[in-house]
XYZ file of C-alpha atoms in Angstrom:
558
model
C 42.284 68.483 -100.602
C 42.958 68.965 -104.309
C 46.585 69.442 -105.260
C 47.570 72.598 -107.204
C 50.546 72.056 -109.525
C 52.484 74.900 -111.121
C 53.859 75.020 -114.661
C 57.093 77.000 -114.988
C 58.674 77.438 -118.453
C 62.279 76.937 -117.426
C 63.683 73.950 -119.264
C 66.302 71.943 -117.436
C 66.463 74.323 -114.540
C 67.278 72.226 -111.453
C 64.270 72.782 -109.218
C 66.171 73.546 -106.036
C 63.870 74.183 -103.152
C 64.436 77.613 -101.745
C 64.219 78.756 -98.164
C 61.333 81.175 -98.585
C 59.477 82.237 -95.412
C 55.926 81.133 -95.986
C 52.992 82.626 -94.081
C 50.622 80.655 -91.961
C 47.621 80.214 -94.308
C 45.178 80.038 -91.439
C 46.241 83.257 -89.710
C 43.450 85.795 -89.436
C 40.777 83.127 -89.206
C 40.595 82.433 -92.961
C 37.790 80.084 -93.939
C 39.227 79.491 -97.415
C 40.854 76.304 -98.584
C 44.577 76.960 -98.795
C 47.267 75.540 -101.090
C 51.000 76.240 -100.816
C 53.420 75.258 -103.594
C 57.140 74.600 -103.271
C 59.341 77.645 -103.591
C 60.483 78.182 -107.193
C 63.951 79.267 -108.279
C 64.051 81.142 -111.594
C 66.951 82.973 -113.278
C 66.582 86.648 -114.028
C 65.783 87.886 -117.548
C 63.430 85.031 -118.490
C 59.878 85.301 -119.692
C 58.124 83.232 -117.041
C 54.661 81.696 -117.345
C 53.201 80.128 -114.183
C 49.838 78.388 -114.414
C 47.734 75.984 -112.405
C 46.968 72.872 -114.408
C 44.281 71.851 -111.909
C 41.770 74.210 -113.643
C 42.803 73.221 -117.129
C 43.710 75.617 -119.981
C 43.463 79.250 -118.765
C 42.249 80.331 -122.204
C 39.348 77.882 -122.030
C 38.246 78.141 -118.405
C 37.139 81.779 -118.140
C 34.210 81.351 -115.787
C 36.266 81.570 -112.601
C 37.260 84.996 -111.268
C 40.907 85.206 -110.142
C 42.670 87.950 -108.217
C 46.461 88.064 -107.728
C 48.597 90.048 -105.348
C 52.159 89.987 -104.059
C 52.829 89.888 -100.337
C 55.371 92.732 -100.374
C 53.275 95.851 -99.894
C 50.116 93.814 -100.490
C 50.232 95.005 -104.109
C 47.484 93.843 -106.465
C 48.522 92.419 -109.797
C 46.648 93.669 -112.832
C 45.177 91.562 -115.615
C 46.196 94.231 -118.149
C 48.577 92.847 -120.722
C 50.300 96.209 -120.855
C 51.858 95.465 -117.468
C 55.185 93.605 -117.183
C 53.666 91.430 -114.441
C 50.060 90.522 -115.107
C 47.760 87.516 -114.940
C 45.414 85.641 -117.252
C 43.107 84.134 -114.687
C 45.065 81.277 -113.086
C 48.186 82.062 -115.193
C 50.788 84.524 -113.884
C 53.223 86.091 -116.366
C 56.531 87.905 -115.872
C 57.683 89.622 -119.070
C 60.485 89.374 -118.134
C 61.339 88.572 -114.501
C 63.865 90.627 -112.516
C 65.782 90.083 -109.275
C 63.464 92.345 -107.271
C 60.481 90.176 -108.273
C 61.414 87.649 -105.592
C 58.310 87.454 -103.377
C 55.298 85.447 -102.333
C 52.492 85.654 -104.899
C 48.929 84.912 -103.774
C 45.985 83.957 -105.963
C 42.358 83.881 -104.741
C 39.414 82.395 -106.583
C 35.919 81.095 -105.838
C 34.723 77.735 -107.037
C 31.766 75.525 -106.031
C 30.634 78.112 -103.492
C 33.929 78.152 -101.617
C 36.976 80.389 -101.775
C 40.444 79.034 -102.498
C 43.850 80.635 -101.910
C 47.019 79.575 -103.710
C 50.471 80.654 -102.394
C 53.295 80.752 -104.947
C 56.757 81.594 -103.518
C 59.212 82.780 -106.207
C 62.971 83.283 -105.789
C 64.858 85.021 -108.624
C 68.569 84.348 -108.922
C 71.301 86.070 -110.929
C 72.174 84.264 -114.158
C 75.862 85.171 -114.209
C 77.096 81.581 -114.030
C 74.091 79.437 -114.901
C 75.879 76.134 -115.455
C 75.546 75.035 -111.859
C 71.748 75.562 -111.956
C 71.002 73.138 -114.740
C 70.577 69.398 -114.717
C 73.655 67.672 -116.216
C 73.152 65.406 -119.220
C 75.758 62.643 -119.202
C 76.117 60.842 -122.525
C 78.575 58.477 -124.144
C 76.783 58.206 -127.505
C 78.518 59.467 -130.609
C 75.414 61.144 -132.072
C 73.229 62.329 -129.177
C 70.012 64.314 -129.496
C 69.159 67.061 -127.037
C 65.433 67.662 -126.798
C 63.711 70.812 -125.644
C 61.195 70.304 -122.857
C 57.590 69.699 -123.972
C 56.254 72.584 -121.881
C 58.577 74.983 -123.770
C 57.592 73.473 -127.109
C 53.867 73.764 -126.323
C 54.104 77.391 -125.216
C 56.301 78.297 -128.148
C 53.749 76.829 -130.562
C 50.884 78.643 -128.790
C 52.711 81.974 -129.123
C 53.998 81.152 -132.648
C 57.549 81.572 -131.438
C 60.860 80.765 -133.162
C 63.402 78.239 -131.868
C 67.153 78.756 -131.740
C 70.051 77.064 -129.908
C 73.074 78.428 -128.075
C 76.287 76.681 -127.111
C 77.886 78.321 -124.045
C 75.816 81.446 -124.761
C 76.960 81.583 -128.400
C 74.345 81.237 -131.149
C 74.620 78.045 -133.142
C 74.057 78.926 -136.802
C 71.488 76.896 -138.689
C 69.957 75.268 -135.594
C 66.279 76.289 -135.455
C 64.460 73.082 -134.573
C 62.771 71.890 -131.451
C 65.543 69.298 -130.906
C 69.309 69.571 -131.404
C 70.978 66.646 -133.179
C 74.734 66.433 -132.632
C 77.073 64.348 -134.779
C 80.408 62.765 -133.883
C 80.700 64.376 -130.440
C 83.937 64.275 -128.456
C 84.848 65.508 -124.981
C 85.404 68.941 -126.530
C 81.639 69.118 -127.178
C 80.848 69.157 -123.458
C 79.118 72.493 -122.953
C 75.929 74.259 -121.835
C 73.347 73.906 -124.614
C 70.339 76.267 -124.439
C 67.048 75.908 -126.256
C 65.546 79.373 -126.801
C 62.027 80.237 -127.878
C 61.662 83.857 -128.978
C 58.055 85.036 -129.069
C 55.995 88.213 -128.980
C 53.173 88.946 -126.634
C 50.347 91.114 -127.931
C 52.634 92.377 -130.697
C 54.856 93.992 -128.083
C 58.578 93.465 -127.726
C 60.123 90.004 -128.126
C 60.598 87.743 -125.085
C 62.774 84.711 -124.559
C 61.930 81.503 -122.760
C 64.986 79.320 -122.483
C 65.936 75.927 -121.220
C 69.509 74.662 -120.802
C 71.190 71.325 -120.317
C 74.789 70.943 -119.210
C 76.049 68.279 -121.634
C 78.870 66.089 -120.313
C 80.480 63.781 -122.877
C 81.828 60.736 -121.113
C 84.387 58.187 -122.202
C 83.066 55.561 -124.605
C 81.690 52.594 -122.723
C 81.925 48.948 -123.598
C 80.188 45.808 -122.463
C 82.236 42.879 -121.137
C 81.471 39.307 -120.219
C 79.005 39.366 -117.357
C 80.329 38.425 -113.944
C 77.779 37.836 -111.182
C 79.235 39.306 -108.000
C 76.442 38.471 -105.577
C 75.117 36.061 -104.397
C 78.202 33.897 -104.204
C 76.566 30.779 -102.728
C 73.943 28.430 -104.059
C 72.045 28.201 -100.771
C 70.582 30.899 -98.523
C 69.376 30.308 -94.941
C 65.995 31.949 -94.334
C 63.228 32.021 -91.711
C 59.792 30.998 -93.075
C 57.037 33.491 -92.304
C 59.353 36.508 -92.471
C 60.039 38.961 -95.346
C 63.183 38.484 -97.393
C 65.228 40.643 -99.770
C 67.783 39.115 -102.130
C 70.101 41.161 -104.338
C 71.644 39.875 -107.562
C 74.549 42.102 -108.575
C 76.532 41.651 -111.801
C 79.435 43.456 -113.455
C 78.466 44.119 -117.105
C 81.131 46.468 -118.457
C 82.628 49.921 -118.238
C 80.712 53.205 -118.462
C 77.562 51.652 -119.958
C 74.862 52.618 -117.476
C 73.313 55.152 -119.872
C 72.835 52.357 -122.438
C 72.069 49.694 -119.876
C 68.828 51.289 -118.744
C 67.442 50.444 -122.189
C 69.489 47.419 -123.276
C 70.245 45.453 -120.062
C 68.058 43.237 -117.946
C 68.201 41.807 -114.467
C 65.333 39.513 -113.445
C 64.463 36.843 -110.925
C 62.447 33.718 -111.677
C 61.033 30.931 -109.545
C 61.191 27.445 -111.036
C 61.923 29.161 -114.396
C 58.672 31.178 -114.213
C 58.702 34.999 -114.088
C 57.746 36.601 -110.788
C 56.542 39.894 -112.287
C 52.847 39.121 -111.995
C 52.816 36.960 -108.866
C 51.497 38.453 -105.631
C 53.947 38.562 -102.748
C 56.985 39.023 -104.982
C 58.432 42.349 -106.155
C 61.487 43.207 -108.214
C 63.612 46.345 -108.564
C 66.266 46.960 -111.228
C 69.049 49.544 -111.166
C 72.387 50.266 -112.833
C 75.197 51.913 -110.912
C 78.625 53.054 -111.939
C 81.657 52.854 -109.681
C 83.961 55.860 -109.558
C 86.654 56.438 -110.718
C 86.942 53.046 -112.454
C 83.631 53.567 -114.327
C 82.791 49.896 -113.805
C 79.060 49.406 -114.411
C 76.945 47.069 -112.294
C 73.318 46.034 -112.626
C 71.384 45.035 -109.537
C 68.130 43.088 -109.480
C 66.492 43.033 -106.061
C 63.894 40.409 -105.238
C 61.548 41.235 -102.344
C 59.474 38.416 -100.889
C 56.758 39.727 -98.607
C 56.612 36.501 -96.650
C 58.695 33.365 -97.161
C 56.399 30.382 -97.736
C 57.051 26.686 -97.356
C 56.790 26.381 -101.124
C 59.743 28.761 -101.451
C 61.945 26.270 -99.611
C 61.299 23.654 -102.309
C 61.765 26.021 -105.238
C 64.765 27.033 -107.330
C 65.263 30.794 -107.714
C 67.152 32.011 -110.746
C 68.805 35.378 -111.298
C 69.215 36.346 -114.953
C 71.697 39.088 -115.871
C 71.577 40.133 -119.526
C 73.461 42.717 -121.613
C 73.538 43.207 -125.410
C 76.627 40.945 -125.593
C 76.193 38.314 -122.858
C 73.796 36.617 -120.461
C 74.538 34.815 -117.180
C 72.440 32.884 -114.669
C 72.783 32.147 -110.963
C 70.603 29.597 -109.197
C 69.733 29.865 -105.516
C 67.924 27.545 -103.123
C 66.369 28.700 -99.882
C 67.033 26.581 -96.790
C 65.331 26.716 -93.457
C 67.575 28.405 -90.877
C 67.741 27.221 -87.324
C 65.342 29.110 -85.097
C 66.676 31.488 -82.543
C 65.305 29.280 -79.784
C 67.250 26.286 -81.089
C 70.408 28.318 -81.416
C 69.925 29.678 -77.880
C 69.387 26.179 -76.450
C 72.440 24.903 -78.326
C 74.503 27.834 -77.085
C 73.386 27.217 -73.500
C 74.228 23.523 -73.789
C 77.674 24.254 -75.195
C 78.259 26.813 -72.455
C 77.101 24.352 -69.788
C 79.392 21.621 -71.176
C 82.284 24.072 -71.297
C 81.683 25.176 -67.687
C 81.370 21.608 -66.488
C 84.526 20.599 -68.400
C 86.395 23.580 -66.939
C 85.216 22.756 -63.420
C 86.110 19.069 -63.898
C 89.560 19.891 -65.249
C 90.163 22.288 -62.382
C 88.952 19.736 -59.788
C 90.839 16.824 -61.310
C 93.893 18.760 -62.439
C 96.074 17.150 -59.762
C 94.853 13.657 -60.711
C 95.473 14.320 -64.432
C 99.032 15.531 -63.793
C 99.840 12.571 -61.535
C 98.359 10.170 -64.083
C 100.351 11.719 -66.965
C 103.643 11.407 -65.074
C 103.349 7.638 -65.298
C 103.483 7.698 -69.096
C 105.276 10.850 -70.264
C 109.060 10.797 -70.739
C 109.524 13.361 -68.010
C 108.592 10.670 -65.453
C 112.027 9.127 -65.912
C 114.775 10.077 -63.518
C 116.724 13.159 -64.481
C 120.462 13.479 -64.007
C 120.510 17.041 -62.663
C 123.073 16.327 -59.936
C 120.550 16.662 -57.101
C 120.413 13.732 -54.673
C 117.228 14.396 -52.708
C 113.697 15.091 -53.771
C 112.725 16.952 -50.620
C 114.395 18.270 -47.489
C 112.013 18.425 -44.487
C 112.366 21.137 -41.837
C 110.238 21.434 -38.724
C 110.258 22.696 -35.130
C 109.338 20.576 -32.183
C 106.942 21.712 -29.492
C 105.780 19.693 -26.567
C 102.054 19.915 -27.360
C 102.532 18.720 -30.957
C 105.460 16.293 -30.467
C 103.488 13.061 -30.880
C 101.467 14.294 -33.880
C 104.642 15.622 -35.514
C 106.437 12.351 -34.995
C 103.605 10.297 -36.515
C 103.428 12.600 -39.492
C 107.203 12.588 -40.150
C 108.138 9.004 -39.458
C 104.963 7.179 -40.300
C 102.661 8.964 -42.769
C 105.266 10.966 -44.735
C 107.836 8.194 -45.085
C 105.121 5.590 -45.756
C 103.730 7.549 -48.696
C 106.652 9.460 -50.234
C 109.470 6.955 -49.700
C 107.905 3.530 -49.622
C 104.948 4.029 -51.995
C 106.227 6.693 -54.395
C 109.961 6.106 -54.215
C 110.983 9.694 -53.443
C 114.282 10.382 -51.636
C 113.460 12.287 -48.423
C 116.024 13.924 -46.136
C 115.032 14.428 -42.465
C 117.920 15.750 -40.419
C 117.205 13.828 -37.258
C 117.104 10.605 -39.207
C 119.549 11.089 -42.068
C 122.305 13.299 -40.551
C 125.860 11.836 -40.492
C 127.227 11.771 -36.902
C 130.402 13.785 -36.319
C 130.070 16.010 -39.407
C 129.860 19.747 -38.988
C 126.152 20.402 -38.519
C 125.973 23.788 -40.205
C 127.934 22.596 -43.252
C 125.948 19.340 -43.445
C 122.587 21.125 -43.395
C 123.689 23.699 -45.956
C 124.980 21.017 -48.415
C 121.941 18.755 -48.053
C 119.509 21.636 -48.637
C 121.416 22.636 -51.786
C 121.252 18.997 -53.023
C 117.458 18.893 -52.644
C 114.825 19.822 -55.203
C 112.095 20.786 -52.760
C 111.922 22.212 -49.259
C 109.046 20.951 -47.076
C 108.242 23.270 -44.154
C 106.053 21.684 -41.486
C 104.066 24.383 -39.649
C 102.617 23.969 -36.150
C 100.753 26.411 -33.922
C 104.005 27.049 -32.032
C 106.276 27.627 -35.075
C 108.957 30.219 -34.304
C 108.719 33.938 -34.954
C 112.488 34.696 -35.052
C 114.337 33.698 -38.229
C 117.766 35.189 -37.438
C 120.481 32.574 -37.693
C 122.045 31.908 -34.270
C 118.976 32.771 -32.235
C 117.181 30.252 -30.087
C 113.737 29.529 -31.455
C 111.578 26.866 -29.931
C 112.863 23.346 -30.403
C 116.353 21.778 -30.252
C 119.267 23.698 -31.856
C 119.605 21.212 -34.753
C 116.019 21.893 -35.766
C 116.659 25.655 -35.566
C 119.630 25.307 -37.938
C 117.560 23.247 -40.408
C 114.742 25.737 -40.197
C 116.759 28.876 -40.720
C 119.087 27.542 -43.459
C 116.135 26.040 -45.328
C 114.202 29.334 -45.329
C 117.402 31.190 -46.309
C 117.819 28.990 -49.416
C 114.108 29.213 -50.266
C 114.382 32.986 -50.461
C 117.757 33.371 -52.159
C 117.629 30.431 -54.614
C 113.865 30.575 -55.226
C 113.673 26.964 -54.130
C 110.149 25.563 -54.415
C 108.581 25.229 -50.964
C 105.869 22.832 -49.839
C 104.022 24.119 -46.776
C 102.320 21.501 -44.567
C 100.216 22.559 -41.608
C 99.622 20.328 -38.564
C 96.826 21.330 -36.226
C 94.736 24.477 -36.024
C 96.555 27.838 -36.040
C 93.826 29.355 -33.866
C 92.332 32.845 -34.147
C 95.766 34.383 -34.709
C 96.071 32.602 -38.048
C 99.540 33.013 -39.517
C 100.281 36.410 -38.002
C 102.611 34.927 -35.431
C 104.949 33.586 -38.143
C 108.050 35.334 -39.254
C 107.896 37.650 -42.303
C 109.636 35.005 -44.406
C 107.032 32.374 -43.627
C 104.182 34.829 -44.085
C 105.550 35.628 -47.535
C 105.665 31.929 -48.414
C 102.114 31.436 -47.075
C 100.864 34.257 -49.336
C 102.526 32.611 -52.359
C 101.153 29.116 -51.661
C 98.514 28.180 -49.134
C 99.611 25.444 -46.671
C 98.307 21.858 -47.129
C 96.495 20.793 -43.960
C 97.145 17.262 -42.636
C 94.634 15.912 -40.172
C 95.614 12.805 -38.293
C 92.008 11.801 -37.671
C 91.056 11.863 -41.370
C 90.563 8.661 -43.352
C 93.267 9.594 -45.830
C 95.936 10.556 -43.282
C 98.261 7.758 -44.445
C 96.685 6.766 -47.765
C 98.837 7.695 -50.736
C 95.784 8.345 -52.968
C 93.995 10.669 -50.525
C 93.329 14.263 -51.524
C 96.092 15.570 -49.190
C 98.831 13.239 -50.408
C 97.828 13.748 -54.057
C 98.434 17.495 -53.595
C 101.770 16.792 -51.901
C 102.821 14.449 -54.719
C 101.662 17.045 -57.255
C 104.058 19.577 -55.649
C 106.913 17.060 -55.666
C 109.315 16.688 -58.626
C 107.951 14.774 -61.599
C 111.134 12.632 -61.692
C 112.629 10.735 -58.757
C 116.192 11.702 -57.832
C 118.924 9.157 -58.613
C 120.822 7.854 -55.626
C 124.516 8.821 -55.494
C 127.342 6.562 -54.384
C 128.695 9.403 -52.300
C 125.586 9.457 -50.172
C 125.748 7.102 -47.225
């Protein structure tokens, strides 16, 4: 499909796309080739000349028959030059255009044996405050030149029109040229400058075709020493075979972008050879100003379609140039680790971490016991306590032999003889004739740990003075020990002998059940290989729960 372009004599008017409702060109079964142009905004009061440049000069190409109509009322547009709205073949004229001329204008013509339809949507706006409609012209030059658009110049010459210039709608005396040259401008010269061509059509009344630019005089800019902001490194990790984009950004001064487009340069080179004419490499250059500081930056972007092996051996150079300075930055491309390698490395590190964590957790007891032999805390502390552990238990006929072997053989063999701990067992260490209740209470308070030996028949009643299973002395030990464990938050070591059966720990008193929930009992099995070995898993866990320093013997203890 050939493209139809429209020529509108409105200099500097910001071509805002309007929201016109366009018809469906194919409705009604049309067999013509259809073209629809973007909706055109035009200010009221202008002499508007719309022409299709696809067919060339309307005054030359007179062999094609054109018909024009407007959609509203399906009104035909005459070719008579007496009419305010008329056409010259492909050219549509409004002399001048009014607000109620907003509509969809339709041209039909036949060419090469086929009909063509052109849709031209036009939106007329009020020109009460035109500044917002015109493209701003930002300058910092002292002597700027404002040029009239070429399409206005060409039409004005064709109609033998006269130029004049307005400043904020006030005629500028003595300014009658195509271009307006200003001298020594300051911020006070910021204004709306309008180029006006006054011309007559067929010796009728005069018409105006205008074009305006909103001139904004900015602060004077200055170039400074160039500072390359990015890249900051001399090496860049890349993946061969993939595209790559590298930006070179440099600070060049303040408020100089208008000059920089002509006077600055940002370029990339490979091995000191320009990349402009080499396939696979593209460069873009831009200048941007940071608000409100007005700092000006140039950016040269290098785009490599596909990183080659030769790029990894080359030296890339970014060159930033201004009228007052030039700076270079050299960059080398390095092969990045592949994602597979990184993934494998990550998996290996994770596996090592998990194995280390599992090993530390499994050997935590061994590590602590080993460290106690060398750290200062392994020395005896003078905290006034005379026993490392006070052992309480309850006898029952079915477990009496196992209990005896645990207390007087295995426990004493490991904790006292091998490890040197001071252990108090009431049946063995009690002083004859001393008040039992007072003796038990004092010895428990002088102990750092309380070891509670649990058996399937351990008592369920913890009230002092009751008669749980076992001799009365054991009941006193049992109840006072649990009493201190709760009130003084004394650390308790639970040791289980035998199987508790399907009932589990539910038959125990609430105090014991609470202690079981806080710390699971350590199970001692007489038939195991490590029943009496100090370095077995069971006895390591018992030693781990024991104080790190052995209690000092006291002369008052018999």
